[in-house]
mmCIF file of C-alpha atoms in Angstrom:
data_model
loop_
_atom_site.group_PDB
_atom_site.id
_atom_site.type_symbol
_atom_site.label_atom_id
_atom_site.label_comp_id
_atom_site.label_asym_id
_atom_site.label_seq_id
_atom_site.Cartn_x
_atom_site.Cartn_y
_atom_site.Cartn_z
ATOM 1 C CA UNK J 284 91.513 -2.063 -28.674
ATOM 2 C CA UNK J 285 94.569 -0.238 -28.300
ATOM 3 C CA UNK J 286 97.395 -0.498 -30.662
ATOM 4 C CA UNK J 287 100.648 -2.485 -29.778
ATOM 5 C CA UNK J 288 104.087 -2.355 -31.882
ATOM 6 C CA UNK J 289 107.797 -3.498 -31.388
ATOM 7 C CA UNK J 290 110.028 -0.913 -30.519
ATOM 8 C CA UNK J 291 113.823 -1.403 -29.933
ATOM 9 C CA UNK J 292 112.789 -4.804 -28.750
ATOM 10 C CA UNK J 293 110.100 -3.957 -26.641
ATOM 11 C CA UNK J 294 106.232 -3.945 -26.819
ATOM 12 C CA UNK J 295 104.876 -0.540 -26.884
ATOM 13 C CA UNK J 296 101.129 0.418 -26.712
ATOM 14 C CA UNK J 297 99.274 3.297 -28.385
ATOM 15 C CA UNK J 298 96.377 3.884 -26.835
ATOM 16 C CA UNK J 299 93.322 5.264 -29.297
ATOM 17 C CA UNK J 300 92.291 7.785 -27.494
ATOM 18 C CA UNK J 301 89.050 9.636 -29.938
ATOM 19 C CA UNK J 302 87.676 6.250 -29.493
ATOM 20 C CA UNK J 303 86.962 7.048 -26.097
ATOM 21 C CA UNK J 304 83.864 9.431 -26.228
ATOM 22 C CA UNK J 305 83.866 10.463 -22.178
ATOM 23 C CA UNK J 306 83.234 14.284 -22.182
ATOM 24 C CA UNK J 307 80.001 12.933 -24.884
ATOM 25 C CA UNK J 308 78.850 10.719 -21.953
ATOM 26 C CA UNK J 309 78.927 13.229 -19.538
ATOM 27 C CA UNK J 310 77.087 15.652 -21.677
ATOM 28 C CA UNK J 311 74.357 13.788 -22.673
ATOM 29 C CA UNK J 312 73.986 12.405 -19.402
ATOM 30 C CA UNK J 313 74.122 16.096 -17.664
ATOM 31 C CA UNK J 314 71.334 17.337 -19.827
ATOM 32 C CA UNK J 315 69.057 14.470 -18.913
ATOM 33 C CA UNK J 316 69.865 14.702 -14.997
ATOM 34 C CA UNK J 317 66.065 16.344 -14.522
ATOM 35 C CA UNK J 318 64.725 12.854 -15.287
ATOM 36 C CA UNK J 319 66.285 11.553 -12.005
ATOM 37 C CA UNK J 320 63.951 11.060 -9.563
ATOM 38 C CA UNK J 321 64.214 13.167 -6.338
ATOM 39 C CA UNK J 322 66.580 15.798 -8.743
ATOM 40 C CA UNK J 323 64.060 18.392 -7.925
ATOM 41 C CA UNK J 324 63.778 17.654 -4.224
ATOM 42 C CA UNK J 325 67.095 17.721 -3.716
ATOM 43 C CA UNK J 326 68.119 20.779 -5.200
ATOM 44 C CA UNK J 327 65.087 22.652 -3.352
ATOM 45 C CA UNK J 328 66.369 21.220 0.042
ATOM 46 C CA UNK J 329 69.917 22.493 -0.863
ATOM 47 C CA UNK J 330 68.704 25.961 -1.601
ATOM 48 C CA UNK J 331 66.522 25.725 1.636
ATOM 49 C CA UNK J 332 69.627 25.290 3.409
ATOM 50 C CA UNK J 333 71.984 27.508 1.971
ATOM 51 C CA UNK J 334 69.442 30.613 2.254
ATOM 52 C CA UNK J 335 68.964 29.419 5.905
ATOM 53 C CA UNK J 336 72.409 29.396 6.509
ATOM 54 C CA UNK J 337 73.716 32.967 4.994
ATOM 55 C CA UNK J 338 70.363 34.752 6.812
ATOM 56 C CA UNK J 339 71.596 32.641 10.042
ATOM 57 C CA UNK J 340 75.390 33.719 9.987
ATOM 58 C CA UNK J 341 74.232 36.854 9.288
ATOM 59 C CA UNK J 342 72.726 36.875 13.300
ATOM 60 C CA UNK J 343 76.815 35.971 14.199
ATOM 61 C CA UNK J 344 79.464 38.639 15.757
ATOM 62 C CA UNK J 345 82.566 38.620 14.184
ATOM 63 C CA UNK J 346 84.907 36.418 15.641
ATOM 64 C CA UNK J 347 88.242 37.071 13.309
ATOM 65 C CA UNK J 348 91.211 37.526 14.831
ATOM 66 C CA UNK J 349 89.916 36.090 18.096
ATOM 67 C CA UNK J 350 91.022 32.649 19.517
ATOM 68 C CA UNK J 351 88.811 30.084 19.296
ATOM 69 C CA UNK J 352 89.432 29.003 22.957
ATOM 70 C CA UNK J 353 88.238 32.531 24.058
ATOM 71 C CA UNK J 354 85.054 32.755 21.718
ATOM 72 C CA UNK J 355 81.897 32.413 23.699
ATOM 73 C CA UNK J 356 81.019 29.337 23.803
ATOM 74 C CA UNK J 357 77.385 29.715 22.397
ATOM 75 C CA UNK J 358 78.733 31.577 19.817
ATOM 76 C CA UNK J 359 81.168 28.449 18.986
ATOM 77 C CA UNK J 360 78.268 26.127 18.547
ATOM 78 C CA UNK J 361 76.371 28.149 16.160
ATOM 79 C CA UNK J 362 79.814 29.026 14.441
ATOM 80 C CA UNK J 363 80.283 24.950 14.194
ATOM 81 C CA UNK J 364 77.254 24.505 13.257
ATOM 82 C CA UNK J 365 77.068 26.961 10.099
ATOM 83 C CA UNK J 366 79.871 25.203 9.130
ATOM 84 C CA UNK J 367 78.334 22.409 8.772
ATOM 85 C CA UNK J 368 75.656 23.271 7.050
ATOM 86 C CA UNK J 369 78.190 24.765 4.523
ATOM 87 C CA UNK J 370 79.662 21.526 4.491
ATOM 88 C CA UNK J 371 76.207 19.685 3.244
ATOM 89 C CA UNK J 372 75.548 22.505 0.686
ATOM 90 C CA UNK J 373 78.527 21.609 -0.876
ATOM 91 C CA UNK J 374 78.378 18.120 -0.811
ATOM 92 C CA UNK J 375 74.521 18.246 -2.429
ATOM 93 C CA UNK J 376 75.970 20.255 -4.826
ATOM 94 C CA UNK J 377 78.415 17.854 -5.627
ATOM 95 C CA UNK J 378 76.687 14.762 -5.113
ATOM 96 C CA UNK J 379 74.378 16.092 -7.919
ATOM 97 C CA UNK J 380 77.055 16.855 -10.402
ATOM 98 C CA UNK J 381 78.434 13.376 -10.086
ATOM 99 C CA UNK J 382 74.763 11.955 -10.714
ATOM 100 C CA UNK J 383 74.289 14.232 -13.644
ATOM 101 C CA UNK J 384 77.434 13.899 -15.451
ATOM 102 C CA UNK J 385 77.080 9.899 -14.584
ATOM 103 C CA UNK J 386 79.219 9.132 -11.671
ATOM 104 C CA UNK J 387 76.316 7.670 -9.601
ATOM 105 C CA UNK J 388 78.403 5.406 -7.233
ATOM 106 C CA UNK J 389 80.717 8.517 -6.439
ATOM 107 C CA UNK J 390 77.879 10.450 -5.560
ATOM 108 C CA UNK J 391 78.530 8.466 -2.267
ATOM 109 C CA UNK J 392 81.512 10.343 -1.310
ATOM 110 C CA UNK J 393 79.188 13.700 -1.310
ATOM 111 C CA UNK J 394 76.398 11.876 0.652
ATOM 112 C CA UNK J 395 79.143 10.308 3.495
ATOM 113 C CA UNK J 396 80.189 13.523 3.532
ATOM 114 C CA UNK J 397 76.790 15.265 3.965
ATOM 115 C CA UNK J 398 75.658 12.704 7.110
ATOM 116 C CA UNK J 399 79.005 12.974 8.954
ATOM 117 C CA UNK J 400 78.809 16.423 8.925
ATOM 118 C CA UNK J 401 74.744 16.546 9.953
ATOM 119 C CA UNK J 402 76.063 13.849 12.751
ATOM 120 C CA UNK J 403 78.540 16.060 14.067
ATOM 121 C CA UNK J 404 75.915 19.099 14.185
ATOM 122 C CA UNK J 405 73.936 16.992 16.223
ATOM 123 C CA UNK J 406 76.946 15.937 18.383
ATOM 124 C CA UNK J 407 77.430 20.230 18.964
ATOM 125 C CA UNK J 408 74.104 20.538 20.165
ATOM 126 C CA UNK J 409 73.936 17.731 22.673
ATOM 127 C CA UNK J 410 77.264 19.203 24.316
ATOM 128 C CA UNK J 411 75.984 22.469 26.015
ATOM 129 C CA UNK J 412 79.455 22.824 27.234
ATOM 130 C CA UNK J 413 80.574 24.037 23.995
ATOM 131 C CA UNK J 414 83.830 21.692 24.124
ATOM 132 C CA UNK J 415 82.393 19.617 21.309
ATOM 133 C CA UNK J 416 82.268 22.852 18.823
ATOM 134 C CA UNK J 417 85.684 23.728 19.559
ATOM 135 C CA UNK J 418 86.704 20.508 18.959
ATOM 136 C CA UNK J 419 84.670 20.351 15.758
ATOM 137 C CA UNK J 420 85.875 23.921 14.819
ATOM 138 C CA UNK J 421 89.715 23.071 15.195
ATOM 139 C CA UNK J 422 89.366 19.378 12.957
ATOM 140 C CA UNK J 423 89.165 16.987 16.427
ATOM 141 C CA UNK J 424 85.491 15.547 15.775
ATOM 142 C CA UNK J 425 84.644 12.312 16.377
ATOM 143 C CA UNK J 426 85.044 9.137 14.069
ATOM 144 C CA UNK J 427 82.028 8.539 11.586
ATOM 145 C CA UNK J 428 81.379 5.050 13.447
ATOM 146 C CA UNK J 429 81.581 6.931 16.909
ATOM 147 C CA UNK J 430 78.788 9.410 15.789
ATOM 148 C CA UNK J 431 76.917 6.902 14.055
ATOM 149 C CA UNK J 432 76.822 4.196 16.493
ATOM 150 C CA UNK J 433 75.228 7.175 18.906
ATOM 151 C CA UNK J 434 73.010 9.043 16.449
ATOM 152 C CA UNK J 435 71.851 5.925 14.090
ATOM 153 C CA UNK J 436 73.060 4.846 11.066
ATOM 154 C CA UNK J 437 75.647 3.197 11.521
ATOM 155 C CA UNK J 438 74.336 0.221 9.093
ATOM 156 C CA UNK J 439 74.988 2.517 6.010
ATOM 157 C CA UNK J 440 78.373 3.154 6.903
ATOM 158 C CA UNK J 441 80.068 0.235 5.253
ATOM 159 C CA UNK J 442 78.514 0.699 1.528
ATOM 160 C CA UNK J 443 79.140 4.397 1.639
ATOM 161 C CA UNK J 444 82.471 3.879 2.773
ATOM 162 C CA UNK J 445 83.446 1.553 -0.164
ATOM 163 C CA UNK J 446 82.235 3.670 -2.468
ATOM 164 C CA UNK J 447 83.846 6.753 -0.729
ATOM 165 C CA UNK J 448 87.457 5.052 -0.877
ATOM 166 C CA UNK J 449 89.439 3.389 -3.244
ATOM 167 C CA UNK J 450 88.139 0.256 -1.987
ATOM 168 C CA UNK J 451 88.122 -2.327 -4.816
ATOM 169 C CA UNK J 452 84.555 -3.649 -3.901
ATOM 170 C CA UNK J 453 83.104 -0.501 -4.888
ATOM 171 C CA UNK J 454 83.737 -1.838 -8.504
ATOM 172 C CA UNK J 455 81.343 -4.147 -8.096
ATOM 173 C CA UNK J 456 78.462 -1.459 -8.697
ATOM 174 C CA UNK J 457 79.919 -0.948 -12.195
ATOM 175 C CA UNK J 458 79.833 -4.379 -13.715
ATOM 176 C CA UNK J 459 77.960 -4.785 -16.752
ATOM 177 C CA UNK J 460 78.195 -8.667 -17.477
ATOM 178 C CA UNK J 461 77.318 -10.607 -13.996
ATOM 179 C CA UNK J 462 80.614 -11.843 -12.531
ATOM 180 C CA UNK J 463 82.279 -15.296 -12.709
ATOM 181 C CA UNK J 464 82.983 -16.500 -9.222
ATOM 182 C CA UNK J 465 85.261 -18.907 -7.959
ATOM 183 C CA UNK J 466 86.386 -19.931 -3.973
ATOM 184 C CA UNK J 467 89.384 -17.137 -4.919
ATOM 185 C CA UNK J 468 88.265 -14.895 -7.307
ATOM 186 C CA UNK J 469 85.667 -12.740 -8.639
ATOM 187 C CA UNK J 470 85.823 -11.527 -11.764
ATOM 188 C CA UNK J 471 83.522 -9.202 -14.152
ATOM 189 C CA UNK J 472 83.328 -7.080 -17.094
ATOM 190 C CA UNK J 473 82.988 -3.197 -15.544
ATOM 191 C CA UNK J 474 82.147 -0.230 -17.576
ATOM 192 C CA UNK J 475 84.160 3.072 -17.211
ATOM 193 C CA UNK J 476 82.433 5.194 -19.334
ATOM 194 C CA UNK J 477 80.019 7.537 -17.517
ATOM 195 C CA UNK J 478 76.299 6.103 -16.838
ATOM 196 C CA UNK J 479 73.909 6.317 -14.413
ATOM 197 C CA UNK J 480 70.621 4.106 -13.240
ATOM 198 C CA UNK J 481 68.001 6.687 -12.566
ATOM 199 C CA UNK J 482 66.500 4.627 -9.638
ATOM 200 C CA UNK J 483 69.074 4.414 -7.471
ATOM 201 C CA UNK J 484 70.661 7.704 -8.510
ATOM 202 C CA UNK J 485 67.095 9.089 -7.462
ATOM 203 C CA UNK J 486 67.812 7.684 -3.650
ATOM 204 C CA UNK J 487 71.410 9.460 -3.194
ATOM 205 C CA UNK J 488 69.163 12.666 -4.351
ATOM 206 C CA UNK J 489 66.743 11.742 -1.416
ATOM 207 C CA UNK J 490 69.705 11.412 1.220
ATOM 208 C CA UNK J 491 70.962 14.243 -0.369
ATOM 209 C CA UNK J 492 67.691 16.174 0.479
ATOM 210 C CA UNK J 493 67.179 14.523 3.339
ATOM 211 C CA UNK J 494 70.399 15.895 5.268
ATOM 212 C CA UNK J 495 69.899 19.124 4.330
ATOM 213 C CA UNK J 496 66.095 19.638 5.610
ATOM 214 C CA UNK J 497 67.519 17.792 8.601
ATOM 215 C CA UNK J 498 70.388 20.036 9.102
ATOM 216 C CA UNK J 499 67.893 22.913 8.393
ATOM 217 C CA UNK J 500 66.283 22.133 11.943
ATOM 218 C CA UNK J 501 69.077 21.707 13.626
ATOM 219 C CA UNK J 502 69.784 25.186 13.191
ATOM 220 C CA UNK J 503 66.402 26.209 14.092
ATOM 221 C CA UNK J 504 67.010 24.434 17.484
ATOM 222 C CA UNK J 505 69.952 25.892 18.417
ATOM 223 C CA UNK J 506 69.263 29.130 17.383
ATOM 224 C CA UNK J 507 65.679 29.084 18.847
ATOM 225 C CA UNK J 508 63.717 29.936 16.339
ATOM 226 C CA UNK J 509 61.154 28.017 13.987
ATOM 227 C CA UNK J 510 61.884 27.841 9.939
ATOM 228 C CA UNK J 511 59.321 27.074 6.932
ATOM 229 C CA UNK J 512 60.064 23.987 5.087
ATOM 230 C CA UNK J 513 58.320 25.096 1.312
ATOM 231 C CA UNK J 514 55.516 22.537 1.760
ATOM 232 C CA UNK J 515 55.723 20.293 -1.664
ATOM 233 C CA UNK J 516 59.673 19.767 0.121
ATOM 234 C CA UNK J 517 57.940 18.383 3.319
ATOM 235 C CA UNK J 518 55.339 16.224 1.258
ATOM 236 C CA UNK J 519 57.642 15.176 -1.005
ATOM 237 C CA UNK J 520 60.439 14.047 1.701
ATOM 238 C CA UNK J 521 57.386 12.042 3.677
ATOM 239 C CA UNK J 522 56.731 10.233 0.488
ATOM 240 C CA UNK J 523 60.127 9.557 -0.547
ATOM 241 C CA UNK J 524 60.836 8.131 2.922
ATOM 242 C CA UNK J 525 57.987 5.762 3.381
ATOM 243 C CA UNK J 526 59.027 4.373 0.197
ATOM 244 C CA UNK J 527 62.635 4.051 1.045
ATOM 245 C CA UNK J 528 61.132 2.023 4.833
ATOM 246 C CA UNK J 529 59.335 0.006 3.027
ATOM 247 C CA UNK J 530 61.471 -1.120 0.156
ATOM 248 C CA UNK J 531 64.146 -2.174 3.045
ATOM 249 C CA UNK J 532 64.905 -5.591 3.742
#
């Protein structure tokens, strides 16, 4: 517990900070993340996609300096759609380093971020007017729900957005004493020191994984060619997802 003394007639607190052992959590936790299940997976699938991407947007013209409304339109879809491939790199990436270093229920930001931008690719390539891209391209995309409710997954959407925001039920994934409720209130003992439950951590990799394969062939589609998926990624993401089917309710 914190200190607390009487100064000039108030309370004041000093906080004791060394007791506080955070950037030890992290560590130890970091140099463990291998043990997560799926942590291989998903960083193959992220490599997969970002060597798919750079020898793709290699195949682009240059389009600096030109507006976006003049671009060619097939040249705007596969411009959209690089970016969001860039877009799920990134958020594997990330998603991973808040597993490792013990942030599992932040890795849902990442993964939120990874699916919206995998349903927007998917939202370029049904629109073969092009409109969508610029859109996409110039930050007017469709709502999450929008995409979801038209693409699937829409059920997800209200867990990963609790944990994405600074929604106070997202809390509830850190309690470590089971919480006393009342008709009012809930109330539990959380813990903010980093940790992380392999298990579940080991699904986020999965999604993780699982967007960026799937991104992978959207870009195949659209540019019209075929792309090899390394095949222990393709066994392993079968696997993985007949286990995630059939532990749902």
């Amino acid at each position: 517990m914190a200190d607390e003394y009487e100064l000039d007639g108030r309370r004041v607190v000093k906080a004791k900070i060394a007791r506080w052992q955070i950037r030890e959590g992290e560590r130890a936790l970091f140099e463990s993340a291998e043990q997560v299940p799926n942590w291989r997976l998903a960083d193959k699938s992220r490599r997969l996609l970002a060597d798919f991407c750079h020898h793709l947007s290699g195949k682009l013209p240059s389009i600096v300096g030109s507006p976006l409304k003049d671009v060619d339109r097939d040249v705007l879809k596969r411009e959209a759609l690089i970016s969001a491939a860039s877009i799920i790199v990134r958020a594997a990436g990330s998603g991973m380093a808040n597993i490792a270093c013990g942030y599992q229920p932040e890795s849902a930001g990442p993964a939120r971020r990874a699916f919206e931008a995998k349903l927007n690719a998917r939202a370029v390539v049904d629109d073969p007017s092009g409109e969508y891209a610029l859109r996409y391209l110039q930050g007017r995309s469709r709502g999450l729900q929008k995409l979801a409710d038209r693409y699937g997954g829409g059920d997800d959407l209200p867990l990963l957005s609790q944990l994405s925001h600074a929604d106070v039920r997202g809390l509830s994934r850190l309690y470590v004493k089971p919480p006393r409720i009342s008709d009012q209130v809930t109330e539990g003992e959380i813990n903010l020191m980093p940790s992380r439950e392999d298990q579940s951590a080991g699904l986020v990799a999965y999604l993780l994984a699982y967007e960026a394969v799937e991104m992978c062939s959207i870009l195949a589609e659209e540019f019209g060619i075929g792309f090899e998926v390394p095949p222990w990624v393709s066994g392993e993401l079968h696997r993985q997802g007949e286990a995630v089917r059939a532990a749902a309710p």
